Coordinates of C-alpha atoms in Angstrom, one line a residue:
M19 CA -2.5 -2.0 11.3
C20 CA -1.1 -4.8 9.1
R21 CA -2.9 -6.7 6.3
W22 CA -2.6 -10.4 5.7
I23 CA -3.9 -13.5 3.9
A24 CA -3.8 -17.2 4.7
Y25 CA -4.6 -20.0 2.3
R26 CA -5.2 -23.7 2.8
G27 CA -6.4 -26.0 0.0
E28 CA -5.2 -27.5 -3.2
T29 CA -1.6 -26.7 -4.2
T30 CA -1.6 -23.5 -6.1
S31 CA 0.6 -20.4 -6.8
F32 CA 0.4 -17.3 -4.6
E33 CA -0.4 -15.1 -7.6
P34 CA -4.3 -15.4 -7.7
Y35 CA -4.5 -14.5 -4.0
V36 CA -1.6 -12.1 -3.2
T37 CA -0.7 -10.0 -6.3
E38 CA -3.3 -10.5 -9.0
P39 CA -6.8 -9.5 -7.6
E40 CA -8.2 -6.1 -7.9
H41 CA -7.6 -5.3 -4.2
S42 CA -4.7 -7.6 -3.8
L43 CA -2.4 -7.6 -0.8
V44 CA 0.0 -5.5 -2.7
A45 CA -2.8 -3.0 -3.4
Q46 CA -3.6 -3.1 0.3
S47 CA 0.0 -2.3 1.2
I48 CA -0.5 1.0 -0.7
R49 CA -4.1 1.7 0.4
S50 CA -6.2 -0.5 2.7
L51 CA -9.9 0.1 2.9
Q52 CA -10.6 -1.3 6.4
S53 CA -7.5 -0.3 8.4
T54 CA -6.6 2.6 10.6
A55 CA -3.2 2.7 8.8
G56 CA -3.3 4.5 5.4
S57 CA -0.5 2.3 4.0
N58 CA 1.4 -0.9 5.1
G59 CA 4.8 -0.2 3.8
D60 CA 7.1 -1.4 6.7
G61 CA 8.1 -4.6 5.0
F62 CA 6.3 -7.8 3.9
G63 CA 6.7 -11.5 4.2
L64 CA 5.7 -14.9 2.6
G65 CA 5.5 -18.2 4.4
W66 CA 4.7 -21.6 2.9
Y67 CA 4.9 -25.3 3.3
G68 CA 6.4 -27.6 0.8
E69 CA 8.5 -30.8 1.0
H70 CA 9.8 -30.2 4.5
P71 CA 7.9 -30.2 7.8
E72 CA 9.1 -26.7 8.6
P73 CA 7.8 -23.7 6.6
G74 CA 9.8 -21.7 4.2
L75 CA 10.1 -17.9 4.7
Y76 CA 10.8 -14.9 2.6
R77 CA 10.8 -11.6 4.4
E78 CA 11.9 -8.1 3.3
T79 CA 11.9 -4.6 4.7
R80 CA 11.1 -2.9 1.5
P81 CA 7.4 -2.0 0.9
A82 CA 5.6 -4.8 -1.0
W83 CA 4.7 -2.4 -3.8
S84 CA 8.4 -1.6 -4.6
D85 CA 9.9 -5.1 -4.5
E86 CA 10.1 -6.6 -7.9
N87 CA 11.0 -10.0 -6.5
L88 CA 7.5 -10.3 -4.9
R89 CA 5.6 -10.7 -8.2
Y90 CA 8.1 -13.3 -9.4
L91 CA 7.9 -15.3 -6.2
C92 CA 4.1 -15.2 -6.1
R93 CA 3.9 -16.4 -9.7
H94 CA 6.3 -19.4 -9.2
L95 CA 6.0 -20.5 -5.6
R96 CA 3.3 -23.2 -5.1
S97 CA 1.9 -24.5 -1.8
H98 CA -1.1 -26.1 -0.3
L99 CA -0.8 -23.8 2.8
F100 CA 0.7 -20.3 2.7
F101 CA 0.7 -16.9 4.5
A102 CA 1.4 -13.5 3.1
H103 CA 1.7 -10.3 5.2
V104 CA 2.3 -6.6 4.7
R105 CA 3.4 -4.7 7.8
A106 CA 2.5 -1.4 9.4
A107 CA 4.9 -1.1 12.3
T108 CA 3.5 -0.2 15.7
G109 CA 6.7 1.1 17.4
T110 CA 9.4 -1.5 16.7
A111 CA 12.1 -1.3 14.2
V112 CA 11.7 -2.0 10.5
T113 CA 14.0 -5.0 10.2
R114 CA 13.8 -8.4 8.5
Q115 CA 13.6 -10.1 11.9
N116 CA 10.5 -8.1 12.7
C117 CA 8.6 -8.8 9.5
H118 CA 5.9 -11.5 9.5
P119 CA 5.4 -14.4 9.3
F120 CA 7.4 -16.0 12.1
A121 CA 8.3 -19.7 12.2
C122 CA 9.3 -22.1 15.0
G123 CA 9.5 -25.8 14.3
Q124 CA 6.6 -26.8 12.2
W125 CA 4.5 -23.8 13.2
M126 CA 4.0 -20.5 11.4
F127 CA 2.4 -17.3 12.8
M128 CA 1.4 -13.8 11.6
H129 CA -0.4 -11.1 13.4
N130 CA -2.4 -7.8 13.0
G131 CA -2.6 -5.9 16.2
F132 CA -0.5 -4.9 19.2
V133 CA 0.0 -5.1 22.9
G134 CA -0.6 -1.7 24.4
S135 CA 2.4 0.0 26.2
W136 CA 4.8 -2.6 24.7
N137 CA 7.9 -0.9 25.9
R138 CA 6.6 -1.1 29.5
L139 CA 5.2 -4.7 29.2
R140 CA 7.9 -6.2 27.0
R141 CA 9.9 -7.8 29.7
K142 CA 6.8 -9.3 31.4
V143 CA 5.6 -10.7 28.1
E144 CA 9.0 -12.2 27.2
A145 CA 9.0 -13.8 30.6
L146 CA 6.1 -16.0 29.4
I147 CA 8.5 -17.6 26.9
P148 CA 10.0 -20.8 28.3
D149 CA 13.8 -21.1 28.1
A150 CA 13.6 -23.8 25.5
Y151 CA 12.0 -21.4 23.0
Y152 CA 13.7 -18.2 23.9
P153 CA 16.7 -18.8 21.5
S154 CA 14.1 -18.5 18.7
R155 CA 13.5 -14.9 19.7
L156 CA 15.2 -13.0 16.8
G157 CA 13.3 -9.8 16.7
T158 CA 11.8 -7.2 19.0
T159 CA 8.1 -7.3 18.2
D160 CA 5.2 -8.1 20.6
S161 CA 3.9 -10.5 17.9
E162 CA 6.9 -12.8 17.9
A163 CA 7.1 -12.8 21.7
V164 CA 3.4 -13.8 21.9
F165 CA 3.9 -16.5 19.3
L166 CA 6.9 -18.1 21.2
A167 CA 4.9 -17.9 24.5
M168 CA 2.1 -19.8 22.7
M169 CA 4.7 -22.4 21.5
G170 CA 5.7 -22.9 25.1
A171 CA 2.1 -23.1 26.3
G172 CA 1.6 -26.3 24.2
L173 CA 0.7 -25.2 20.7
D174 CA 1.7 -28.6 19.3
S175 CA -0.9 -30.5 21.4
D176 CA -3.7 -27.9 21.9
P177 CA -3.6 -24.9 19.6
L178 CA -6.8 -23.3 20.9
G179 CA -5.9 -23.9 24.6
A180 CA -2.3 -22.7 24.2
T181 CA -3.5 -19.5 22.5
Q182 CA -6.1 -18.8 25.1
H183 CA -3.6 -19.6 27.9
V184 CA -1.3 -16.9 26.7
L185 CA -3.9 -14.3 25.8
Q186 CA -5.4 -14.7 29.3
A187 CA -2.0 -13.8 30.7
L188 CA -1.9 -10.8 28.4
V189 CA -5.3 -9.7 29.7
G190 CA -3.8 -9.6 33.2
L191 CA -0.9 -7.5 32.0
V192 CA -2.8 -4.9 30.1
N193 CA -5.3 -4.6 32.9
E194 CA -2.8 -4.2 35.7
G195 CA -4.0 -1.7 38.2
Q196 CA -6.3 0.8 36.5
L197 CA -4.3 1.1 33.2
R198 CA -6.6 -0.7 30.8
E199 CA -4.2 -0.8 28.0
R200 CA -5.5 -2.0 24.6
L201 CA -4.8 -5.4 23.2
R202 CA -5.6 -6.4 19.6
F203 CA -5.0 -10.0 18.4
T204 CA -6.1 -10.8 14.9
S205 CA -3.8 -13.6 13.9
A206 CA -3.3 -16.9 12.0
I207 CA -1.3 -20.0 12.9
A208 CA -0.6 -23.1 10.9
N209 CA 1.4 -26.3 11.2
G210 CA 1.5 -27.5 7.6
R211 CA -1.9 -29.3 7.8
D212 CA -4.3 -27.2 9.9
L213 CA -5.0 -23.5 9.9
Y214 CA -6.4 -21.5 12.8
A215 CA -7.2 -17.8 13.0
F216 CA -8.3 -15.5 15.8
R217 CA -10.1 -12.2 16.1
V218 CA -9.8 -10.9 19.7
A219 CA -9.6 -7.5 21.4
V220 CA -9.5 -6.2 24.9
N221 CA -10.3 -2.6 25.8
D222 CA -10.6 -1.9 22.1
A223 CA -12.4 -2.9 18.9
A224 CA -11.1 -6.0 17.1
N225 CA -9.4 -5.7 13.8
T226 CA -11.4 -7.0 10.8
L227 CA -11.2 -10.7 9.7
Y228 CA -13.0 -12.5 6.9
Y229 CA -13.0 -15.9 5.3
R230 CA -14.2 -17.7 2.2
E231 CA -14.6 -21.5 1.8
A232 CA -15.2 -23.4 -1.4
G233 CA -14.7 -27.2 -1.3
D234 CA -11.3 -27.9 0.3
E235 CA -10.1 -24.3 -0.2
V236 CA -10.2 -21.8 2.7
V237 CA -9.0 -18.2 2.4
V238 CA -8.7 -16.0 5.5
V239 CA -8.0 -12.3 5.0
S240 CA -7.8 -9.0 6.9
E241 CA -10.0 -7.5 4.2
P242 CA -11.5 -9.0 1.0
F243 CA -9.3 -8.8 -2.1
D244 CA -12.3 -8.8 -4.5
K245 CA -16.0 -7.8 -4.7
E246 CA -17.4 -11.2 -4.5
E247 CA -20.3 -11.6 -2.0
D248 CA -19.2 -14.9 -0.5
W249 CA -16.9 -13.5 2.1
A250 CA -18.1 -14.1 5.7
E251 CA -16.9 -12.0 8.7
V252 CA -15.5 -13.8 11.7
P253 CA -17.2 -12.2 14.7
P254 CA -15.1 -10.5 17.4
N255 CA -13.8 -12.8 20.1
H256 CA -14.1 -15.9 18.0
A257 CA -11.7 -18.3 16.4
L258 CA -11.7 -20.0 13.0
I259 CA -10.7 -23.6 12.8
A260 CA -9.8 -25.0 9.4
R261 CA -8.3 -28.5 10.0
A262 CA -7.2 -30.6 7.0
S263 CA -10.1 -32.3 5.2
E264 CA -12.7 -30.7 7.5
T265 CA -15.1 -27.8 6.9
V266 CA -14.5 -24.5 8.6
K267 CA -15.7 -24.0 12.2
I268 CA -16.2 -20.7 13.9
V269 CA -16.2 -21.0 17.7
P270 CA -16.5 -18.5 20.6
F271 CA -13.1 -17.5 22.0
P272 CA -13.9 -15.8 25.3
L273 CA -11.4 -14.2 27.7
A274 CA -12.1 -13.4 31.3
I275 CA -11.8 -9.6 31.9
S276 CA -10.8 -8.7 35.4
G277 CA -9.7 -5.5 37.0
E278 CA -7.1 -7.3 39.2
C279 CA -5.2 -10.0 37.4
D280 CA -1.8 -11.6 37.9
A281 CA 0.8 -11.6 35.2
E282 CA 1.1 -15.4 35.4
P283 CA -0.9 -17.5 32.9
V284 CA -4.2 -19.0 34.2
P285 CA -5.3 -22.5 33.4
A286 CA -6.7 -22.6 29.8
R287 CA -10.3 -23.4 29.4
R288 CA -11.4 -25.8 26.8
I289 CA -13.5 -24.4 23.9
I290 CA -16.0 -26.7 22.4
A291 CA -16.9 -26.1 18.8
R292 CA -20.6 -25.5 18.0
R293 CA -21.8 -28.1 15.5

């Protein structure tokens, strides 16, 4: 399983979050403590927002621990909202196009998880991507396909609803017949202002997800990068909402589990934040 970190707050360099801590993302690429993968050496990526509405990306197929460029980039790049990701591939090629984060328009996405039996379901999942967004399909991962399906489901206007819309369709696919394939979806999306994260699983245990909030700063991680005690765990089947100038909200993110589901998306249900 992959490891990742998302930051939203005052403009800062990546270094204090990605490369400098005791259990930094680079350290996690060598040895993660809360992952089924011993190492995450199948590439890495950085994504950030600056002067332009669309995010910048740097993605590389070398392991994070062996790329000398990464430390320089993390020391000098500065952003108010950025992603960093180290990859453990789950069956697709180690190519730059398959490294996270992914970007489309103003949105950025990264993922820790998988769609079970991806080779069997790939064509059906890709069919959820509208024609207008399919030209943005550059790689072969399930992660990118799900992201573009979310874009087509209305990510711009309703991030929670679009995500639930697509995940509900995936529930139908992994539960076709009596197969009960596993689905893990621990992910983050951002549009340059707002940050959202999800911890969801079907027919399996959800991958870990934690966050820390201090003033306007929000950090969301696969696993803590230090031993401070102010990390909070996002419960399974919940979403984290960190909109600009607002405090973090953790809201339920339920999915209907059915033995007989169609592959077509079902109408998304509205999720109301608990206050």
